[in-house]
PDB file of C-alpha atoms in Angstrom:
ATOM      1  CA  UNK B   1     159.054 121.224 148.260  1.00  0.00           C
ATOM      2  CA  UNK B   2     161.733 123.498 147.310  1.00  0.00           C
ATOM      3  CA  UNK B   3     162.407 122.864 143.471  1.00  0.00           C
ATOM      4  CA  UNK B   4     165.716 121.497 142.837  1.00  0.00           C
ATOM      5  CA  UNK B   5     166.103 123.563 139.260  1.00  0.00           C
ATOM      6  CA  UNK B   6     167.707 121.958 136.506  1.00  0.00           C
ATOM      7  CA  UNK B   7     165.830 120.198 133.625  1.00  0.00           C
ATOM      8  CA  UNK B   8     162.957 119.212 136.199  1.00  0.00           C
ATOM      9  CA  UNK B   9     162.016 122.135 137.078  1.00  0.00           C
ATOM     10  CA  UNK B  10     158.703 123.233 135.624  1.00  0.00           C
ATOM     11  CA  UNK B  11     159.977 126.554 134.734  1.00  0.00           C
ATOM     12  CA  UNK B  12     163.501 125.051 133.161  1.00  0.00           C
ATOM     13  CA  UNK B  13     162.434 126.463 129.926  1.00  0.00           C
ATOM     14  CA  UNK B  14     162.195 130.234 130.570  1.00  0.00           C
ATOM     15  CA  UNK B  15     165.408 131.918 130.497  1.00  0.00           C
ATOM     16  CA  UNK B  16     164.136 134.977 132.634  1.00  0.00           C
ATOM     17  CA  UNK B  17     162.713 132.928 135.686  1.00  0.00           C
ATOM     18  CA  UNK B  18     164.694 133.329 138.605  1.00  0.00           C
ATOM     19  CA  UNK B  19     166.368 130.725 140.256  1.00  0.00           C
ATOM     20  CA  UNK B  20     164.625 128.420 143.402  1.00  0.00           C
ATOM     21  CA  UNK B  21     165.746 130.808 145.947  1.00  0.00           C
ATOM     22  CA  UNK B  22     163.884 133.730 144.632  1.00  0.00           C
ATOM     23  CA  UNK B  23     160.598 134.481 146.192  1.00  0.00           C
ATOM     24  CA  UNK B  24     158.923 134.035 142.749  1.00  0.00           C
ATOM     25  CA  UNK B  25     160.121 130.764 141.576  1.00  0.00           C
ATOM     26  CA  UNK B  26     157.622 128.682 143.607  1.00  0.00           C
ATOM     27  CA  UNK B  27     154.491 130.312 142.290  1.00  0.00           C
ATOM     28  CA  UNK B  28     155.357 130.454 138.463  1.00  0.00           C
ATOM     29  CA  UNK B  29     156.684 126.580 139.244  1.00  0.00           C
ATOM     30  CA  UNK B  30     153.215 125.902 140.147  1.00  0.00           C
ATOM     31  CA  UNK B  31     150.858 127.707 137.868  1.00  0.00           C
ATOM     32  CA  UNK B  32     153.328 126.045 134.914  1.00  0.00           C
ATOM     33  CA  UNK B  33     153.041 122.858 136.141  1.00  0.00           C
ATOM     34  CA  UNK B  34     148.974 123.208 136.336  1.00  0.00           C
ATOM     35  CA  UNK B  35     148.702 125.024 132.948  1.00  0.00           C
ATOM     36  CA  UNK B  36     147.122 127.689 134.882  1.00  0.00           C
ATOM     37  CA  UNK B  37     149.986 130.194 133.212  1.00  0.00           C
ATOM     38  CA  UNK B  38     151.661 129.765 129.598  1.00  0.00           C
ATOM     39  CA  UNK B  39     155.106 131.854 128.766  1.00  0.00           C
ATOM     40  CA  UNK B  40     154.675 135.008 126.557  1.00  0.00           C
ATOM     41  CA  UNK B  41     157.131 134.065 123.796  1.00  0.00           C
ATOM     42  CA  UNK B  42     159.886 131.872 123.228  1.00  0.00           C
ATOM     43  CA  UNK B  43     161.473 130.878 126.471  1.00  0.00           C
ATOM     44  CA  UNK B  44     160.350 133.804 128.168  1.00  0.00           C
ATOM     45  CA  UNK B  45     157.667 134.046 131.104  1.00  0.00           C
ATOM     46  CA  UNK B  46     158.208 137.856 131.563  1.00  0.00           C
ATOM     47  CA  UNK B  47     157.728 137.613 135.374  1.00  0.00           C
ATOM     48  CA  UNK B  48     157.789 141.199 135.871  1.00  0.00           C
ATOM     49  CA  UNK B  49     155.381 142.039 132.999  1.00  0.00           C
ATOM     50  CA  UNK B  50     152.432 143.512 134.696  1.00  0.00           C
ATOM     51  CA  UNK B  51     149.639 141.485 134.147  1.00  0.00           C
ATOM     52  CA  UNK B  52     146.522 142.172 132.015  1.00  0.00           C
ATOM     53  CA  UNK B  53     142.689 141.971 132.294  1.00  0.00           C
ATOM     54  CA  UNK B  54     142.665 140.115 129.399  1.00  0.00           C
ATOM     55  CA  UNK B  55     145.500 137.145 131.501  1.00  0.00           C
ATOM     56  CA  UNK B  56     143.606 137.321 134.621  1.00  0.00           C
ATOM     57  CA  UNK B  57     140.472 136.389 133.075  1.00  0.00           C
ATOM     58  CA  UNK B  58     142.444 133.541 131.161  1.00  0.00           C
ATOM     59  CA  UNK B  59     143.991 132.064 134.396  1.00  0.00           C
ATOM     60  CA  UNK B  60     140.593 131.774 135.871  1.00  0.00           C
ATOM     61  CA  UNK B  61     139.204 130.287 132.924  1.00  0.00           C
ATOM     62  CA  UNK B  62     142.249 127.961 132.905  1.00  0.00           C
ATOM     63  CA  UNK B  63     141.403 127.173 136.220  1.00  0.00           C
ATOM     64  CA  UNK B  64     137.745 126.263 136.112  1.00  0.00           C
ATOM     65  CA  UNK B  65     138.967 123.655 133.093  1.00  0.00           C
ATOM     66  CA  UNK B  66     138.506 125.570 130.221  1.00  0.00           C
ATOM     67  CA  UNK B  67     134.377 125.229 130.527  1.00  0.00           C
ATOM     68  CA  UNK B  68     132.348 125.336 126.836  1.00  0.00           C
ATOM     69  CA  UNK B  69     130.969 128.742 126.542  1.00  0.00           C
ATOM     70  CA  UNK B  70     128.248 130.211 124.472  1.00  0.00           C
ATOM     71  CA  UNK B  71     126.914 133.476 123.366  1.00  0.00           C
ATOM     72  CA  UNK B  72     128.579 136.743 123.174  1.00  0.00           C
ATOM     73  CA  UNK B  73     129.278 139.778 125.370  1.00  0.00           C
ATOM     74  CA  UNK B  74     128.513 143.487 124.008  1.00  0.00           C
ATOM     75  CA  UNK B  75     132.344 144.214 124.239  1.00  0.00           C
ATOM     76  CA  UNK B  76     133.380 145.409 121.166  1.00  0.00           C
ATOM     77  CA  UNK B  77     137.291 145.924 121.556  1.00  0.00           C
ATOM     78  CA  UNK B  78     137.715 141.874 121.958  1.00  0.00           C
ATOM     79  CA  UNK B  79     140.448 141.356 118.922  1.00  0.00           C
ATOM     80  CA  UNK B  80     142.574 138.553 119.703  1.00  0.00           C
ATOM     81  CA  UNK B  81     141.272 135.041 119.262  1.00  0.00           C
ATOM     82  CA  UNK B  82     143.110 133.628 122.699  1.00  0.00           C
ATOM     83  CA  UNK B  83     141.292 135.277 125.452  1.00  0.00           C
ATOM     84  CA  UNK B  84     137.485 135.348 123.864  1.00  0.00           C
ATOM     85  CA  UNK B  85     135.935 132.111 125.328  1.00  0.00           C
ATOM     86  CA  UNK B  86     137.829 133.375 128.902  1.00  0.00           C
ATOM     87  CA  UNK B  87     136.462 136.762 128.370  1.00  0.00           C
ATOM     88  CA  UNK B  88     132.807 135.627 127.625  1.00  0.00           C
ATOM     89  CA  UNK B  89     133.120 133.103 130.718  1.00  0.00           C
ATOM     90  CA  UNK B  90     134.037 136.072 132.830  1.00  0.00           C
ATOM     91  CA  UNK B  91     131.261 138.359 131.897  1.00  0.00           C
ATOM     92  CA  UNK B  92     128.723 135.558 132.059  1.00  0.00           C
ATOM     93  CA  UNK B  93     129.454 134.764 135.440  1.00  0.00           C
ATOM     94  CA  UNK B  94     130.051 137.979 136.977  1.00  0.00           C
ATOM     95  CA  UNK B  95     133.789 137.522 137.713  1.00  0.00           C
ATOM     96  CA  UNK B  96     134.608 140.318 135.716  1.00  0.00           C
ATOM     97  CA  UNK B  97     132.969 143.135 134.406  1.00  0.00           C
ATOM     98  CA  UNK B  98     133.750 145.290 131.350  1.00  0.00           C
ATOM     99  CA  UNK B  99     135.341 148.812 131.678  1.00  0.00           C
ATOM    100  CA  UNK B 100     131.873 150.006 130.570  1.00  0.00           C
ATOM    101  CA  UNK B 101     128.924 149.018 128.726  1.00  0.00           C
ATOM    102  CA  UNK B 102     130.274 148.252 125.330  1.00  0.00           C
ATOM    103  CA  UNK B 103     133.864 147.992 126.567  1.00  0.00           C
ATOM    104  CA  UNK B 104     135.980 145.644 128.030  1.00  0.00           C
ATOM    105  CA  UNK B 105     139.706 146.898 127.621  1.00  0.00           C
ATOM    106  CA  UNK B 106     141.474 143.552 127.744  1.00  0.00           C
ATOM    107  CA  UNK B 107     145.371 144.683 127.362  1.00  0.00           C
ATOM    108  CA  UNK B 108     144.482 147.468 130.665  1.00  0.00           C
ATOM    109  CA  UNK B 109     147.014 146.154 133.462  1.00  0.00           C
ATOM    110  CA  UNK B 110     145.342 144.927 136.504  1.00  0.00           C
ATOM    111  CA  UNK B 111     146.163 146.238 139.993  1.00  0.00           C
ATOM    112  CA  UNK B 112     146.675 144.590 143.455  1.00  0.00           C
ATOM    113  CA  UNK B 113     143.458 145.991 145.050  1.00  0.00           C
ATOM    114  CA  UNK B 114     141.690 144.858 141.196  1.00  0.00           C
ATOM    115  CA  UNK B 115     143.253 141.180 141.845  1.00  0.00           C
ATOM    116  CA  UNK B 116     141.524 141.229 145.083  1.00  0.00           C
ATOM    117  CA  UNK B 117     137.934 142.010 143.948  1.00  0.00           C
ATOM    118  CA  UNK B 118     138.257 139.635 141.037  1.00  0.00           C
ATOM    119  CA  UNK B 119     139.334 136.947 143.144  1.00  0.00           C
ATOM    120  CA  UNK B 120     136.584 137.789 145.817  1.00  0.00           C
ATOM    121  CA  UNK B 121     134.336 137.462 142.904  1.00  0.00           C
ATOM    122  CA  UNK B 122     135.449 134.234 142.082  1.00  0.00           C
ATOM    123  CA  UNK B 123     135.030 132.752 145.560  1.00  0.00           C
ATOM    124  CA  UNK B 124     131.533 133.887 145.961  1.00  0.00           C
ATOM    125  CA  UNK B 125     130.410 132.702 142.291  1.00  0.00           C
ATOM    126  CA  UNK B 126     132.061 128.943 143.424  1.00  0.00           C
ATOM    127  CA  UNK B 127     129.611 129.376 146.683  1.00  0.00           C
ATOM    128  CA  UNK B 128     132.745 130.071 149.354  1.00  0.00           C
ATOM    129  CA  UNK B 129     133.013 132.264 151.933  1.00  0.00           C
ATOM    130  CA  UNK B 130     134.980 135.511 151.368  1.00  0.00           C
ATOM    131  CA  UNK B 131     133.709 136.868 155.253  1.00  0.00           C
ATOM    132  CA  UNK B 132     137.542 137.404 156.943  1.00  0.00           C
ATOM    133  CA  UNK B 133     138.734 140.735 157.072  1.00  0.00           C
ATOM    134  CA  UNK B 134     142.087 142.095 157.948  1.00  0.00           C
ATOM    135  CA  UNK B 135     142.192 145.584 159.384  1.00  0.00           C
ATOM    136  CA  UNK B 136     144.042 147.262 157.007  1.00  0.00           C
ATOM    137  CA  UNK B 137     144.884 150.453 159.008  1.00  0.00           C
ATOM    138  CA  UNK B 138     148.202 148.905 159.853  1.00  0.00           C
ATOM    139  CA  UNK B 139     149.286 149.938 156.523  1.00  0.00           C
ATOM    140  CA  UNK B 140     150.779 153.575 156.455  1.00  0.00           C
ATOM    141  CA  UNK B 141     148.860 153.692 152.703  1.00  0.00           C
ATOM    142  CA  UNK B 142     145.650 151.590 153.828  1.00  0.00           C
ATOM    143  CA  UNK B 143     143.900 155.475 152.570  1.00  0.00           C
ATOM    144  CA  UNK B 144     145.094 154.450 149.083  1.00  0.00           C
ATOM    145  CA  UNK B 145     142.713 151.845 148.852  1.00  0.00           C
ATOM    146  CA  UNK B 146     139.508 152.235 146.727  1.00  0.00           C
ATOM    147  CA  UNK B 147     136.240 152.503 148.236  1.00  0.00           C
ATOM    148  CA  UNK B 148     134.849 149.650 146.400  1.00  0.00           C
ATOM    149  CA  UNK B 149     137.788 147.287 146.646  1.00  0.00           C
ATOM    150  CA  UNK B 150     138.405 148.277 150.409  1.00  0.00           C
ATOM    151  CA  UNK B 151     136.303 144.991 151.450  1.00  0.00           C
ATOM    152  CA  UNK B 152     138.067 142.838 149.047  1.00  0.00           C
ATOM    153  CA  UNK B 153     141.505 143.653 149.674  1.00  0.00           C
ATOM    154  CA  UNK B 154     141.007 143.306 153.378  1.00  0.00           C
ATOM    155  CA  UNK B 155     139.478 139.724 152.674  1.00  0.00           C
ATOM    156  CA  UNK B 156     142.509 139.165 150.615  1.00  0.00           C
ATOM    157  CA  UNK B 157     144.865 140.430 153.473  1.00  0.00           C
ATOM    158  CA  UNK B 158     143.215 138.307 156.143  1.00  0.00           C
ATOM    159  CA  UNK B 159     143.608 135.173 153.999  1.00  0.00           C
ATOM    160  CA  UNK B 160     147.447 135.731 153.076  1.00  0.00           C
ATOM    161  CA  UNK B 161     146.616 136.041 149.510  1.00  0.00           C
ATOM    162  CA  UNK B 162     147.814 139.755 149.190  1.00  0.00           C
ATOM    163  CA  UNK B 163     150.355 141.043 151.748  1.00  0.00           C
ATOM    164  CA  UNK B 164     152.429 143.984 152.083  1.00  0.00           C
ATOM    165  CA  UNK B 165     155.406 145.319 150.326  1.00  0.00           C
ATOM    166  CA  UNK B 166     158.532 145.744 152.337  1.00  0.00           C
ATOM    167  CA  UNK B 167     159.974 149.346 151.475  1.00  0.00           C
ATOM    168  CA  UNK B 168     162.897 149.370 154.343  1.00  0.00           C
ATOM    169  CA  UNK B 169     161.196 148.332 157.764  1.00  0.00           C
ATOM    170  CA  UNK B 170     157.971 149.396 156.636  1.00  0.00           C
ATOM    171  CA  UNK B 171     154.916 147.205 154.884  1.00  0.00           C
ATOM    172  CA  UNK B 172     153.157 148.828 152.447  1.00  0.00           C
ATOM    173  CA  UNK B 173     149.619 147.398 150.779  1.00  0.00           C
ATOM    174  CA  UNK B 174     150.826 149.031 147.459  1.00  0.00           C
ATOM    175  CA  UNK B 175     146.661 148.492 146.592  1.00  0.00           C
ATOM    176  CA  UNK B 176     146.945 150.928 142.888  1.00  0.00           C
ATOM    177  CA  UNK B 177     150.083 149.379 141.961  1.00  0.00           C
ATOM    178  CA  UNK B 178     150.215 147.224 138.879  1.00  0.00           C
ATOM    179  CA  UNK B 179     150.142 143.222 139.692  1.00  0.00           C
ATOM    180  CA  UNK B 180     153.191 141.528 137.866  1.00  0.00           C
ATOM    181  CA  UNK B 181     152.816 138.248 136.503  1.00  0.00           C
ATOM    182  CA  UNK B 182     155.177 137.279 139.086  1.00  0.00           C
ATOM    183  CA  UNK B 183     153.271 138.439 141.611  1.00  0.00           C
ATOM    184  CA  UNK B 184     149.831 136.970 140.678  1.00  0.00           C
ATOM    185  CA  UNK B 185     151.243 133.839 140.238  1.00  0.00           C
ATOM    186  CA  UNK B 186     152.064 133.454 143.668  1.00  0.00           C
ATOM    187  CA  UNK B 187     148.977 135.270 144.499  1.00  0.00           C
ATOM    188  CA  UNK B 188     146.938 132.469 142.784  1.00  0.00           C
ATOM    189  CA  UNK B 189     149.450 129.610 144.669  1.00  0.00           C
ATOM    190  CA  UNK B 190     148.441 130.803 147.696  1.00  0.00           C
ATOM    191  CA  UNK B 191     144.635 130.668 146.693  1.00  0.00           C
ATOM    192  CA  UNK B 192     144.364 127.318 145.338  1.00  0.00           C
ATOM    193  CA  UNK B 193     146.606 125.627 148.669  1.00  0.00           C
ATOM    194  CA  UNK B 194     143.930 127.798 151.227  1.00  0.00           C
ATOM    195  CA  UNK B 195     140.968 128.461 149.717  1.00  0.00           C
TER     196      UNK B 195
END
């Protein structure tokens, strides 16, 4: 269903979200309507801002219905209250690991290949198959994919979660590019609808 815009639009309160004709609108509407993503300030969603590690674990934690957690993590750099439970949940489930034995780096941006790896681990944790594989060699920058992320990105591409970025007439995978909040919203919508 195409969003009619106006006050009935889930993103109506955000002055920085593009209109219904923009590629990003549907995904943002989807995530806002389901309380998977919230604004970044009064009247702002920041669709072009990068998605941080804290934000992606909070989104998945929201998707799980914010289950009750208990215990602690070994991370000494968790300074904000809003993501504490989400990081603990992600750590305990193995969906997202730390960047070292004592750091999580919550403000660090996540890349497109990292999003693929996180969603792949989340899918496996949910007990679902993540066996599909696309041939990434069709992308001229496939060699830029990190070895540890190759299978996850091949799965995400096969499931149409992460597609190429058109530059001129050529589609590039852009695995090392930081994922924007708009991109994450679109990926999450496709994930929910197909997986």
